[in-house]
Every structure is written in structure tokens, then in C-alpha cells.
Coordinates of C-alpha atoms and ligand atoms in Angstrom, one line a residue:
X219 CA 56.7 78.3 -31.9
X220 CA 54.5 75.7 -34.0
X221 CA 51.4 77.1 -31.7
X222 CA 52.2 80.5 -32.8
X223 CA 52.5 79.1 -36.6
X224 CA 49.0 77.8 -36.0
X225 CA 47.1 80.9 -35.1
X226 CA 49.0 83.0 -37.5
X227 CA 48.0 80.2 -40.1
X228 CA 44.2 80.2 -38.4
X229 CA 43.9 83.8 -38.4
X230 CA 44.4 84.0 -42.2
X231 CA 42.2 81.3 -43.2
X232 CA 39.6 82.8 -41.1
X233 CA 39.8 86.4 -42.7
X234 CA 39.9 84.9 -46.1
X235 CA 36.7 83.0 -45.2
X236 CA 35.3 85.9 -43.7
X237 CA 36.2 87.9 -46.9
X238 CA 34.6 85.0 -48.8
X239 CA 31.4 85.3 -47.2
X240 CA 30.8 88.9 -47.4
X241 CA 31.4 89.2 -50.9
X242 CA 30.2 85.6 -51.5
X243 CA 27.4 85.4 -54.2
X244 CA 26.7 81.8 -53.6
X245 CA 25.8 82.3 -50.3
X246 CA 22.4 84.0 -48.6
X247 CA 22.2 85.8 -45.2
X248 CA 18.6 85.6 -45.3
X249 CA 16.5 83.2 -43.0
X250 CA 13.3 84.0 -44.0
X251 CA 10.0 81.9 -42.8
X252 CA 8.5 80.6 -45.8
X253 CA 4.6 81.2 -46.4
X254 CA 2.5 81.1 -49.3
X255 CA 1.7 84.8 -49.7
X256 CA 5.4 85.8 -50.1
X257 CA 5.5 83.7 -52.9
X258 CA 2.7 85.1 -55.2
X259 CA 2.6 87.0 -58.3
X260 CA -0.9 89.1 -57.8
X261 CA -2.3 90.7 -60.9
X262 CA -4.7 93.6 -60.4
X263 CA -7.9 94.0 -62.3
X264 CA -9.9 97.4 -62.3
X265 CA -13.2 95.7 -63.0
X266 CA -14.7 99.0 -64.6
X267 CA -12.0 98.4 -67.2
X268 CA -11.6 95.0 -68.0
X269 CA -14.0 93.5 -69.8
X270 CA -17.8 94.3 -70.7
X271 CA -20.4 91.4 -70.9
X272 CA -23.8 93.2 -71.9
X273 CA -22.6 96.1 -73.9
X274 CA -23.4 99.2 -71.7
X275 CA -19.4 100.3 -72.2
X276 CA -19.0 99.2 -68.4
X277 CA -16.6 96.3 -67.4
X278 CA -18.8 93.8 -64.9
X279 CA -17.9 90.8 -63.6
X280 CA -19.7 88.1 -66.0
X281 CA -16.8 89.8 -68.1
X282 CA -14.2 88.8 -65.7
X283 CA -15.5 85.5 -65.4
X284 CA -15.0 85.1 -69.6
X285 CA -11.2 85.9 -69.4
X286 CA -10.5 83.4 -66.2
X287 CA -9.0 81.0 -68.8
X288 CA -6.9 84.1 -70.2
X289 CA -5.3 84.7 -66.6
X290 CA -4.6 81.3 -66.2
X291 CA -2.9 81.1 -69.2
X292 CA -0.8 84.1 -68.4
X293 CA -0.1 82.1 -64.8
X294 CA -0.4 84.6 -62.0
X295 CA -1.3 83.3 -58.5
X296 CA -3.8 85.5 -56.8
X297 CA -6.4 88.1 -58.4
X298 CA -6.7 91.7 -56.5
X299 CA -10.3 93.1 -57.3
X300 CA -10.6 96.6 -57.0
X301 CA -13.6 97.5 -55.2
X302 CA -16.7 96.0 -56.7
X303 CA -19.6 96.8 -53.8
X304 CA -22.5 99.1 -54.7
X305 CA -21.1 102.8 -54.8
X306 CA -22.5 105.8 -56.4
X307 CA -19.0 105.8 -58.1
X308 CA -17.9 109.4 -57.0
X309 CA -14.4 107.8 -56.9
X310 CA -14.9 104.6 -59.0
X311 CA -16.0 102.2 -56.2
X312 CA -13.6 103.8 -53.8
X313 CA -16.7 104.7 -52.0
X314 CA -18.7 102.5 -50.9
X315 CA -22.9 102.5 -49.9
X316 CA -23.3 98.9 -49.2
X317 CA -20.1 96.4 -48.2
X318 CA -22.1 93.2 -48.7
X319 CA -23.4 94.0 -52.5
X320 CA -22.0 93.8 -55.5
X321 CA -22.3 97.4 -57.7
X322 CA -25.2 96.8 -60.0
X323 CA -23.3 97.6 -63.0
X324 CA -20.8 94.9 -62.1
X325 CA -23.7 92.1 -61.5
X326 CA -24.6 90.1 -58.6
X327 CA -23.7 88.2 -55.5
X328 CA -24.2 84.9 -57.3
X329 CA -21.9 86.0 -60.5
X330 CA -19.1 87.2 -57.5
X331 CA -19.6 83.7 -56.0
X332 CA -19.1 82.0 -59.6
X333 CA -16.1 84.4 -60.3
X334 CA -14.4 83.1 -56.7
X335 CA -15.4 79.7 -57.5
X336 CA -14.0 80.1 -61.3
X337 CA -10.6 80.8 -59.9
X338 CA -10.3 78.8 -57.2
X339 CA -11.0 75.7 -59.6
X340 CA -7.9 77.0 -61.6
X341 CA -6.0 77.4 -58.7
X342 CA -5.7 81.3 -58.6
X343 CA -6.3 83.5 -55.3
X344 CA -9.0 86.5 -54.9
X345 CA -8.2 89.3 -52.8
X346 CA -10.6 92.1 -52.4
X347 CA -10.0 96.0 -51.8
X348 CA -11.4 96.7 -48.4
X349 CA -12.2 100.2 -48.4
X350 CA -12.7 100.8 -44.5
X351 CA -10.9 104.5 -44.1
X352 CA -14.3 106.1 -45.4
X353 CA -17.7 105.1 -47.0
X354 CA -19.8 106.6 -49.1
X355 CA -22.0 109.5 -48.0
X356 CA -24.9 107.5 -49.3
X357 CA -24.1 104.6 -46.7
X358 CA -26.7 104.0 -44.6
X359 CA -24.5 105.2 -41.8
X360 CA -24.0 108.3 -42.7
X361 CA -27.6 109.0 -44.0
X362 CA -28.3 108.2 -40.2
X363 CA -25.3 110.4 -39.0
X364 CA -26.1 113.4 -41.0
X365 CA -29.8 113.2 -39.8
X366 CA -28.9 114.5 -36.0
X367 CA -26.8 114.9 -33.4
X368 CA -28.6 112.4 -31.5
X369 CA -28.6 109.6 -33.8
X370 CA -26.9 106.4 -32.7
X371 CA -24.3 106.1 -35.5
X372 CA -23.5 110.3 -35.4
X373 CA -20.5 109.2 -34.1
X374 CA -19.8 106.7 -36.9
X375 CA -18.1 109.7 -38.6
X376 CA -16.6 113.0 -37.7
X377 CA -18.5 115.6 -36.9
X378 CA -17.0 119.1 -35.5
X379 CA -18.9 122.4 -35.0
X380 CA -17.5 125.0 -37.7
X381 CA -15.5 128.2 -36.4
X382 CA -17.9 130.9 -37.0
X383 CA -18.5 130.7 -41.1
X384 CA -15.4 128.6 -41.3
X385 CA -14.8 125.0 -41.5
X386 CA -12.9 123.6 -38.0
X387 CA -9.6 124.0 -39.2
X388 CA -7.4 124.4 -42.5
X389 CA -6.9 120.6 -43.1
X390 CA -7.5 120.2 -47.3
X391 CA -8.6 117.3 -48.7
X392 CA -6.4 115.0 -50.9
X393 CA -9.0 115.5 -54.3
X394 CA -9.4 119.5 -53.7
X395 CA -10.5 121.9 -51.4
X396 CA -11.3 121.8 -47.3
X397 CA -11.4 118.3 -45.7
X398 CA -14.6 119.5 -44.0
X399 CA -18.2 120.0 -45.2
X400 CA -21.0 121.2 -43.8
X401 CA -24.1 118.8 -43.5
X402 CA -27.4 118.5 -41.7
X403 CA -29.5 120.4 -39.7
X404 CA -27.2 121.0 -37.2
X405 CA -24.8 123.1 -38.9
X406 CA -21.7 120.6 -38.0
X407 CA -19.0 120.0 -40.7
X408 CA -17.9 116.2 -41.3
X409 CA -14.4 115.4 -42.2
X410 CA -13.3 113.6 -45.9
X411 CA -9.6 113.5 -46.4
X412 CA -11.0 112.3 -50.0
X413 CA -13.7 114.0 -51.9
X414 CA -17.7 115.3 -50.2
X415 CA -19.1 112.3 -51.2
X416 CA -16.3 110.1 -49.3
X417 CA -16.8 111.0 -45.3
X418 CA -14.2 109.6 -43.1
X419 CA -15.2 106.8 -40.3
X420 CA -14.4 107.3 -37.2
X421 CA -12.5 104.3 -35.6
X422 CA -12.7 105.8 -32.4
X423 CA -16.3 104.0 -32.2
X424 CA -16.1 100.9 -30.9
X425 CA -19.2 99.4 -32.3
X426 CA -18.3 100.7 -35.8
X427 CA -15.1 98.8 -35.7
X428 CA -17.2 96.1 -34.7
X429 CA -19.5 96.5 -37.9
X430 CA -16.6 96.5 -40.1
X431 CA -15.0 93.3 -38.5
X432 CA -18.2 91.8 -39.2
X433 CA -18.5 92.7 -43.5
X434 CA -14.7 91.6 -43.4
X435 CA -16.1 88.1 -42.0
X436 CA -18.6 87.9 -44.2
X437 CA -16.4 88.1 -47.4
X438 CA -13.9 85.9 -45.9
X439 CA -16.5 83.4 -44.9
X440 CA -17.4 83.5 -48.8
X441 CA -13.7 82.3 -49.2
X442 CA -12.0 85.3 -50.3
X443 CA -8.2 85.2 -50.0
X444 CA -7.7 88.2 -48.4
X445 CA -7.4 92.0 -48.6
X446 CA -6.0 95.0 -50.0
X447 CA -6.5 97.3 -47.7
X448 CA -7.1 101.3 -49.2
X449 CA -5.3 103.8 -47.2
X450 CA -4.9 101.7 -44.6
X451 CA -2.8 104.2 -42.7
X452 CA -5.2 106.8 -42.2
X453 CA -7.5 105.2 -40.3
X454 CA -6.4 106.5 -36.9
X455 CA -6.9 110.6 -36.7
X456 CA -4.6 112.9 -35.5
X457 CA -6.3 114.3 -32.4
X458 CA -5.5 117.4 -32.1
X459 CA -7.9 119.5 -34.6
X460 CA -6.2 122.6 -34.4
X461 CA -4.5 124.1 -37.8
X462 CA -1.6 122.2 -39.4
X463 CA 1.4 124.1 -40.3
X464 CA 2.4 125.1 -44.1
X465 CA 4.5 121.9 -44.4
X466 CA 1.3 119.9 -43.3
X467 CA -0.7 121.5 -45.4
X468 CA 1.7 120.6 -48.4
X469 CA 1.6 117.1 -48.0
X470 CA -1.5 116.2 -45.5
X471 CA -0.7 112.4 -46.4
X472 CA 2.0 112.9 -43.9
X473 CA 0.0 114.6 -41.0
X474 CA -3.0 112.1 -41.7
X475 CA -1.3 109.2 -41.7
X476 CA -0.2 107.3 -38.9
X477 CA -2.0 108.2 -36.2
X478 CA -1.9 107.7 -32.4
X479 CA -4.3 104.5 -32.5
X480 CA -3.1 103.0 -35.6
X481 CA -0.7 99.9 -34.4
X482 CA -4.1 99.4 -31.5
X483 CA -7.0 99.2 -34.2
X484 CA -4.7 96.7 -36.7
X485 CA -3.7 94.6 -33.4
X486 CA -7.5 94.3 -32.8
X487 CA -8.7 93.7 -36.4
X488 CA -5.7 91.1 -36.6
X489 CA -7.2 89.1 -33.3
X490 CA -10.4 89.4 -33.8
X491 CA -10.7 88.8 -37.7
X492 CA -8.0 88.3 -39.6
X493 CA -5.9 85.7 -37.2
X494 CA -8.8 83.1 -38.0
X495 CA -8.3 82.9 -41.6
X496 CA -5.4 81.8 -43.8
X497 CA -5.3 84.7 -45.5
X498 CA -2.9 87.4 -47.0
X499 CA -3.2 91.3 -46.5
X500 CA -1.5 94.5 -48.1
X501 CA -2.1 97.9 -46.9
X502 CA -2.1 100.6 -49.0
X503 CA 0.4 102.7 -46.6
X504 CA 1.1 105.8 -48.4
X505 CA 1.9 109.0 -46.0
X506 CA 4.6 107.1 -43.8
X507 CA 8.4 106.8 -44.0
X508 CA 10.3 103.3 -43.8
X509 CA 10.0 103.1 -40.1
X510 CA 6.7 103.3 -39.8
X511 CA 5.6 101.3 -42.6
X512 CA 7.9 98.0 -41.4
X513 CA 6.0 98.4 -38.0
X514 CA 2.9 97.6 -39.3
X515 CA 4.4 94.7 -41.5
X516 CA 6.7 93.5 -38.9
X517 CA 5.6 89.9 -38.3
X518 CA 6.3 90.4 -34.3
X519 CA 3.8 92.9 -34.6
X520 CA 0.3 91.3 -35.8
X521 CA -0.7 93.6 -37.6
X522 CA -0.8 92.8 -41.6
X523 CA 1.3 91.1 -43.9
X524 CA 2.6 93.7 -46.4
X525 CA 2.3 97.2 -47.3
X526 CA 3.1 98.9 -50.8
X527 CA 5.8 101.2 -50.7
X528 CA 5.3 104.3 -53.0
X529 CA 9.0 105.6 -53.3
X530 CA 10.1 104.1 -56.2
X531 CA 6.8 103.8 -58.1
X532 CA 6.3 107.6 -57.8
X533 CA 10.3 108.7 -58.0
X534 CA 10.0 112.0 -59.4
X535 CA 6.8 112.9 -58.4
X536 CA 5.7 115.9 -56.9
X537 CA 1.9 116.0 -56.2
X538 CA 0.3 116.8 -59.8
X539 CA 4.1 117.2 -61.6
X540 CA 5.9 114.4 -62.9
X541 CA 9.7 115.7 -63.2
X542 CA 12.8 114.1 -64.2
X543 CA 14.2 111.2 -62.7
X544 CA 17.8 109.3 -62.5
X545 CA 18.5 105.6 -62.9
X546 CA 20.7 105.4 -59.5
X547 CA 17.7 107.4 -57.6
X548 CA 15.4 104.9 -58.9
X549 CA 17.4 102.2 -58.1
X550 CA 18.3 103.8 -54.5
X551 CA 14.2 103.5 -53.9
X552 CA 14.0 99.8 -54.5
X553 CA 16.8 98.8 -52.7
X554 CA 15.4 100.4 -49.6
X555 CA 12.1 98.3 -50.2
X556 CA 14.0 95.4 -50.8
X557 CA 16.7 95.4 -47.9
X558 CA 13.9 95.2 -45.2
X559 CA 14.9 93.0 -42.3
X560 CA 13.9 89.7 -42.0
X561 CA 10.6 90.3 -39.9
X562 CA 9.6 91.9 -42.7
X563 CA 8.5 90.8 -46.7
X564 CA 8.5 93.6 -49.3
X565 CA 6.4 94.2 -52.1
X566 CA 7.2 95.0 -55.5
X567 CA 4.9 97.1 -58.2
X568 CA 5.6 99.5 -61.0
X569 CA 1.9 100.5 -61.7
X570 CA -1.9 100.6 -60.5
X571 CA -4.8 102.1 -61.2
X572 CA -3.6 105.1 -59.9
X573 CA -0.4 105.7 -61.9
X574 CA 0.3 105.9 -65.4
X575 CA 1.2 103.3 -67.3
X576 CA 4.5 101.4 -66.3
X577 CA 6.2 101.4 -70.4
X578 CA 5.0 105.2 -70.4
X579 CA 6.9 106.2 -66.8
X580 CA 9.9 103.2 -66.8
X581 CA 10.1 102.6 -70.4
X582 CA 10.0 104.0 -73.6
X583 CA 6.4 103.9 -75.6
X584 CA 7.9 104.9 -78.8
X585 CA 6.9 102.5 -81.5
X586 CA 10.8 101.8 -81.7
X587 CA 11.3 100.6 -78.2
X588 CA 7.6 100.0 -76.7
X589 CA 7.9 96.0 -77.1
X590 CA 11.4 95.1 -76.0
X591 CA 11.1 98.3 -72.8
X592 CA 8.2 96.7 -71.6
X593 CA 9.5 93.3 -71.8
X594 CA 12.5 94.5 -69.9
X595 CA 10.3 96.0 -67.0
X596 CA 8.9 92.6 -66.8
X597 CA 12.1 91.4 -66.0
X598 CA 12.8 94.0 -63.5
X599 CA 9.3 93.1 -62.1
X600 CA 9.3 89.3 -62.2
X601 CA 13.0 89.1 -60.9
X602 CA 12.3 91.1 -57.7
X603 CA 12.4 90.1 -54.0
X604 CA 8.7 90.6 -52.8
X605 CA 5.2 90.0 -53.8
X606 CA 5.0 91.0 -57.0
X607 CA 1.8 93.2 -58.3
X608 CA 1.4 93.4 -61.6
X609 CA -1.5 95.8 -63.0
X610 CA -3.9 94.7 -65.9
X611 CA -2.8 95.7 -69.6
X612 CA 0.9 95.7 -68.6
X613 CA 1.5 92.1 -69.7
X614 CA 0.3 93.5 -73.3
X615 CA 2.5 96.9 -73.1
X616 CA -0.4 99.0 -73.2
X617 CA 0.8 102.8 -73.1
X618 CA -0.7 106.3 -71.6
X619 CA -3.5 107.6 -73.3
X620 CA -3.3 110.9 -75.7
X621 CA -5.3 113.1 -73.6
X622 CA -5.8 116.5 -75.6
X623 CA -8.7 118.1 -73.5
X624 CA -10.2 118.1 -69.8
X625 CA -13.6 116.8 -71.0
X626 CA -11.6 113.3 -71.5
X627 CA -10.7 112.7 -68.2
X628 CA -13.1 111.1 -65.6
X629 CA -11.0 111.3 -62.5
X630 CA -12.8 113.1 -59.2
X631 CA -9.0 113.9 -58.2
X632 CA -8.2 115.9 -61.5
X633 CA -11.3 117.9 -61.4
X634 CA -11.3 118.4 -57.7
X635 CA -7.7 119.9 -57.9
X636 CA -8.7 122.1 -61.0
X637 CA -9.1 125.1 -58.8
X638 CA -6.2 125.1 -56.8
X639 CA -3.7 124.0 -59.6
X640 CA -4.4 127.1 -61.3
X641 CA -4.4 129.5 -58.5
X642 CA -0.6 127.9 -57.8
X643 CA 0.3 129.1 -60.9
X644 CA -0.4 126.1 -63.7
X645 CA -2.3 127.3 -66.8
X646 CA -4.8 124.6 -68.4
X647 CA -2.0 123.8 -70.9
X648 CA 0.6 122.9 -68.4
X649 CA -1.8 121.6 -66.3
X650 CA -2.8 119.4 -69.3
X651 CA 0.5 118.6 -69.9
X652 CA 1.4 117.3 -66.3
X653 CA -1.9 115.2 -66.4
X654 CA -0.4 113.4 -69.8
X655 CA 2.3 112.0 -67.8
X656 CA 0.9 111.3 -64.4
X657 CA -3.1 111.1 -64.6
X658 CA -4.7 108.1 -62.7
X659 CA -7.1 107.8 -66.2
X660 CA -4.0 106.6 -68.1
X661 CA -4.1 103.3 -66.1
X662 CA -8.0 103.0 -66.4
X663 CA -8.9 103.4 -70.0
X664 CA -10.7 99.8 -71.3
X665 CA -8.5 96.6 -71.5
X666 CA -7.5 96.7 -75.1
X667 CA -8.7 92.8 -75.9
X668 CA -8.1 93.0 -80.1
X669 CA -8.2 94.9 -82.9
X670 CA -12.0 95.2 -83.4
X671 CA -14.9 98.0 -82.0
X672 CA -13.8 99.4 -79.0
X673 CA -10.9 97.0 -78.6
X674 CA -13.1 94.3 -78.0
X675 CA -13.9 95.3 -74.5
X676 CA -17.3 95.5 -75.2
X677 CA -20.1 95.5 -78.3
X678 CA -21.7 98.4 -77.7
X679 CA -20.8 101.7 -78.9
X680 CA -19.7 103.7 -75.5
X681 CA -17.5 103.1 -73.3
X682 CA -17.0 104.8 -69.7
X683 CA -13.5 106.2 -70.4
X684 CA -11.8 106.5 -74.1
X685 CA -10.2 103.6 -75.2
X686 CA -6.6 104.2 -76.2
X687 CA -6.5 104.8 -80.0
X688 CA -3.4 102.4 -80.6
X689 CA -5.7 98.9 -79.6
X690 CA -5.7 97.9 -83.3
X691 CA -1.7 97.6 -82.6
X692 CA -1.8 96.7 -78.7
X693 CA -4.3 94.2 -78.0
X694 CA -4.6 90.6 -76.4
X695 CA -5.4 89.0 -79.6
X696 CA -2.0 90.1 -81.4
X697 CA -0.1 89.1 -78.0
X698 CA -1.7 85.9 -78.0
X699 CA -0.9 85.0 -82.0
X700 CA 3.1 86.1 -81.6
X701 CA 5.4 84.0 -79.7
X702 CA 7.8 86.4 -79.3
X703 CA 4.8 88.8 -77.6
X704 CA 5.5 90.6 -74.3
X705 CA 2.4 88.5 -73.1
X706 CA 4.5 85.5 -73.9
X707 CA 7.9 87.3 -72.6
X708 CA 5.6 87.6 -69.2
X709 CA 4.5 84.0 -69.4
X710 CA 8.0 82.4 -69.2
X711 CA 9.0 84.7 -67.0
X712 CA 6.2 83.7 -64.3
X713 CA 6.6 79.6 -65.0
X714 CA 10.7 80.6 -64.3
X715 CA 10.0 82.2 -60.8
X716 CA 6.9 79.9 -59.9
X717 CA 8.0 77.8 -57.3
X718 CA 11.7 78.9 -57.4
X719 CA 12.7 79.6 -54.1
X720 CA 16.3 81.0 -55.4
X721 CA 14.5 83.6 -57.0
X722 CA 11.8 84.1 -54.3
X723 CA 13.3 84.3 -51.5
X724 CA 17.4 85.0 -52.7
X725 CA 18.9 88.3 -51.3
X726 CA 19.0 91.4 -53.5
X727 CA 21.7 93.2 -54.4
X728 CA 22.3 95.9 -56.8
X729 CA 25.7 95.2 -58.1
X730 CA 26.1 98.5 -60.2
X731 CA 23.7 101.1 -58.2
X732 CA 25.4 104.3 -59.5
X733 CA 25.6 103.1 -63.2
X734 CA 23.4 105.5 -64.9
X735 CA 22.1 103.6 -67.5
X736 CA 22.4 99.6 -66.2
X737 CA 20.2 98.3 -63.3
X738 CA 22.3 95.0 -62.5
X739 CA 21.6 93.2 -59.3
X740 CA 21.6 89.6 -58.2
X741 CA 19.4 87.7 -56.3
X742 CA 21.4 85.0 -53.7
X743 CA 19.5 82.0 -53.2
X744 CA 20.3 79.2 -51.0
X745 CA 21.4 76.7 -54.1
X746 CA 21.5 79.2 -57.3
X747 CA 22.5 82.9 -57.7
X748 CA 20.5 84.9 -60.6
X749 CA 22.0 87.7 -62.2
X750 CA 19.8 90.3 -64.0
X751 CA 21.5 93.0 -66.5
X752 CA 18.8 95.4 -67.8
X753 CA 19.9 98.2 -70.0
X754 CA 17.3 101.0 -69.3
X755 CA 18.4 103.4 -71.8
X756 CA 18.3 103.9 -75.6
X757 CA 21.5 103.6 -76.2
X758 CA 24.1 100.6 -76.7
X759 CA 26.3 100.3 -73.2
X760 CA 29.4 98.3 -72.4
X761 CA 29.1 96.7 -69.2
X762 CA 31.7 95.1 -67.4
X763 CA 30.7 92.1 -65.0
X764 CA 32.8 90.8 -61.9
X765 CA 34.6 87.6 -62.8
X766 CA 32.9 85.8 -60.7
X767 CA 30.2 85.5 -63.3
X768 CA 31.8 83.5 -65.8
X769 CA 30.0 80.5 -66.4
X770 CA 26.4 82.0 -65.7
X771 CA 24.2 80.7 -68.4
X772 CA 21.6 83.0 -69.6
X773 CA 18.4 81.7 -69.5
X774 CA 15.8 84.2 -70.8
X775 CA 16.4 87.2 -72.7
X776 CA 14.3 89.9 -74.5
X777 CA 15.7 90.2 -77.8
X778 CA 16.1 86.7 -79.3
X779 CA 15.7 83.1 -77.8
X780 CA 19.7 82.7 -77.6
X781 CA 21.3 81.2 -75.1
X782 CA 24.4 81.8 -73.9
X783 CA 27.2 81.1 -71.5
X784 CA 29.2 84.7 -70.0
X785 CA 32.1 84.1 -71.4
X786 CA 34.0 87.6 -71.1
X787 CA 33.4 89.8 -68.2
X788 CA 32.3 92.5 -71.0
X789 CA 28.6 92.5 -72.0
X790 CA 27.8 94.8 -74.9
X791 CA 24.3 95.6 -74.2
X792 CA 21.7 96.7 -77.0
X793 CA 18.9 99.2 -76.4
X794 CA 16.8 98.4 -73.7
X795 CA 18.3 94.4 -73.6
X796 CA 17.1 92.7 -70.2
X797 CA 19.2 89.5 -69.6
X798 CA 18.7 87.0 -66.7
X799 CA 21.7 84.6 -66.1
X800 CA 21.4 81.8 -63.7
X801 CA 24.6 80.5 -62.0
X802 CA 25.1 76.7 -62.5
Ligands
NOJ198 C1 -6.6 104.9 -52.8 C2 -6.9 104.4 -54.3 O1 -6.2 103.3 -54.7 C3 -7.6 105.7 -54.8 O2 -8.0 104.9 -55.9 C4 -9.0 106.3 -54.3 O3 -9.1 107.3 -55.1 C5 -8.1 106.6 -52.8 N1 -7.8 105.6 -52.4 C6 -9.3 106.8 -51.9 O4 -10.2 105.6 -51.6
CA199 CA1 -21.0 96.1 -68.2

């Protein structure tokens, strides 16, 4: 009898324990291997737009060097430099003519070394952009390859005969028109997923692969700390060059990406090059579903460390349209990328040089809420689970540019797709309206340093892309002077995150995923739990919390310097209010 009672008691206690651990917010289920690259906040610099040192209206490396102290004072860990290589600039450097030279407009190799050393001296790492799916058509490999069918470089690119007077198949280019272009004396066509001036490299060719490994070693031996890999999921081409079906044509990235030899190529690159250095790699892995992306970043596969997932950043995007989206939709996408298994590590970012400004897309860039909502987005960014990427200018709340005509754009993608978009039923006015929401050029306007001429970006009287007219108000100087600025809020959050294992490695749990206005989640570390509550709307919201959060301390919020303890379980949140609480 006694024995039976004991068993019943044990069962009750045991179930009690089980319930506790599943709902318990103070325990973590993760056993994640610590790695330095999992802990970084990376600041992306688009060199053309960061800082011009010589008055020609184009940002350059000496300009970046002059701002290393600024980067240091912000408190980021790594700089990702968008392409700095010699290029004819068909796609602002994503078309490389010489992988071992610095773009003349940006400076010299010595300048690059000075930048690298300057960053390293302050404990900041540098990763560079590796664009190896395609080169420039002005690269010497392509010039040779085009010159004749028998040239030893012919096979470095993908050449096919046309079908009568048509290209080999109906594949479209991401930048408009066919993905094939006829060139050279033999009348064959070469493949270009992007612009005509960006011919795709043929990864099937082993000699080409070895050349790429060599150029990677060239930069790694200089001491760079890793690579961001441009459209890396595209390097292995689908091998049936027959026509695709209509669905494929509508979303070519799904047909082009994750080709049959991708894993083999990445494993080989890892073995031959990456494994020999202590570096980080992050792939732009556009075009696949979660399962495919996870395969390239699974630590057991020895391919690359990290990948950018685009679903959350592009919520509501349909090609060139930015449709309405809801907060629960967005939160579910964030949760999906956060919930990866323990053999993968996520990334988190809200914008980059290919997307609109974060406050204009995810916040509210009206004068009333720009500052508050930019700070909220800072909190969202810096309390997520994953290696974090912050894009230049977001730390001062830069906004989309008010484009009023097509001649204000520079982007090859916008121009290349114009005819297709008009043919598909848009008017120039509606295309312009769409571009005002999602164009890549919003993120590429010059960084706004001060309220002087051209926002202090250049001493000259022209800039390669227009300066946003709001620079007299939105600029770095104003931010530095005001201790309640967006910049200082980023700094404080970066400081809270740095070295904080609970916040960096803790589990992520959305506690109100269906709430239409509030984004609230916990980060459950081994010793502490953080609670983040974000009102992502311009109305006041009452938000109820579970009793278990009683006693949590508010450590930073975006409205004032108050620090309080949660005494009631009902919070009243102001428009765009953001709060970060910590357990005892
Ligand atoms: C992705 C880059 O981020 C984008 O800017 C570029 O246009 C394409 N890849 C082609 O390189
Ligand atoms: Ca310059």
C-alpha cells in the first residue's frame, strides 16, 4: 500500500516537474556550441555611399578609414564591406573585373590594408564580399573565353548554341530580359542570371574552382576575417537547359538556386580553403526553402557557417510590389528562422543594400514616430537570436528617399526590368509608387554625417546618388550630440548584448504570436531570462503578461530613462514603445 502511494506520489511529482520544465522560462533547452562568429554584430558598409574623402562624390576606403572611430564608438564587432574590387560598376561592384585589385574610385590595396589594420587595432573584424557566381564581362577570363571556342578559358563560363535565331532556352535574367546573350565570333550565347555584364562562372570547371580558391586565399592571407558570399546558392547550375515551366519563370530563383552540385562545391571550398583559417562565412542563400538553407549551414556538413534568410525581411514582397503585411505574419517568419536546430545558427537582419530603409518598412518614418520606432527596431534587432547584421545609416534612423522620377535612380535592376513591368500591366506612375516602397536605391543614398553641404558625405558639389533631403535633421552629428538619440540607443543595446551569453545564446520564445500590434518574446538563457515587449503600432495598447514575469526589471526602454520593476501583469504601452526586461 505504502509502496503504491509512493509510486503515485512520484508520478505526481514527476508530471509536476515535467510541466514546469516545458513551460518554465528560466531553463534553456539548448546546448549550443559557442563560436565567436555566433556572437557578432556585423555592420554593413556600402563603400560607394559611406564617406567620400576626395570630393568626387563617390565614397571610398580613405573615407571609411576616417570613420573607424565612429564605428568603434557605436560598438559593433565586425564590418562587412560590400564589394571593393576593381569593377566597371554595372552593378556597383557586384561585377568584378579583377579580384585582386581595389576599385580605383575606392583607393588602393595599401588603403585596404590600412583599413584592415585600423579596424583590427580596435578589435573590429572585417569580412569582405565574395562575388563568385559571376564576374564582370570585362574580367580577363571572360575576354579570353569570348574570343573563341577553343580558348582555354572558354569553359570558365557557360556557353550554348542558340535555337535558330533564339537563345538556348527561355530563362529570364533577374535584371530583365533573357538570361542569355550572344557574344564572340562563334555566335554562341553565354548565361547571365543578372545583367549582361555579369556572366555566370562555370563551377563545373575544376580549374576555375581552383582559381577562385586562390583568390580567396589572397584575401585571407592578408588577414580578412571571412566572407559574405553573394548569391552562393546559385553557383551550381541546373543541368537541364530545356525550357522551364511558367511557375519557374515567375520565380526563377527557385529554379536556379540549390543546383545538383552545390553541396559538393561548398564542401570542397571548405576543405581546400576555409577550414585552414579561423574565419566566418555568411551566404546569401536566396532561392531555397528552410530545409535547403539549413543543409548548407549545418555544422556537420562543413560547408558555410551562416546564411541570410529573406522571408522575414521581405514580408509582403511580391517581386516589385510591396503589399500589406500583418505583424503575426512577420512574427511567424522570425520564429521560423530563430527555431533552427542546434546544428545551425541563425542570422538576423532587417535591411541591407538590396532593401528599403528599415524604419520606412518596419517602423513609422513620419516626424512623429521616426525616432521612437527606429529605437524599437534597434531593440528588435539586438535582442534576437542569431548573428546580427546592422546596415549603415539605420543607427541614425535614415529613411527611404522620396523619388519623384526615374532619372533619380541608379539601380541596374530597376532600369532592366522597366519594359517587363510596364508590359505586365503597371503604368510608369504605379511602378514609381511601388519603387518608392521597395527600391534598392533607398538604402544606397549617401550616409548623412552632418547638416552641411551634401550631408557632409563629400566636399564636392555632386554625389553619385542623391542625398536624402532630410539630412539637415537626420544626420550623425545630431545623433552624437543628443544623448537620447537613436545612435546612443543602439550603443546602449550593443553594450547590453556584448558578451551576454544569456541574450546571445538563450532560447527564443514568442509569447504572443497572434497579437496584431505587440511583438513580445523571451530569450531564455542559462542564468537569466530577458523579456522584450514591442508595441509595433501607433496606438496605445494594453498588454497582459503572465504572472511569472513579476519582479522582472526594466533595463532599457525607448521613451525615457526610467527603470522599473513589473508590479502588475498589465502593461500600458505607448505608441511604438519598446521595453527590455531582465529576470533577477
Ligand atoms: C546580390 C547582391 O546583394 C546584389 O546587390 C547584387 O545585385 C546581386 N547579388 C548580383 O550580384
Ligand atoms: Ca571619392
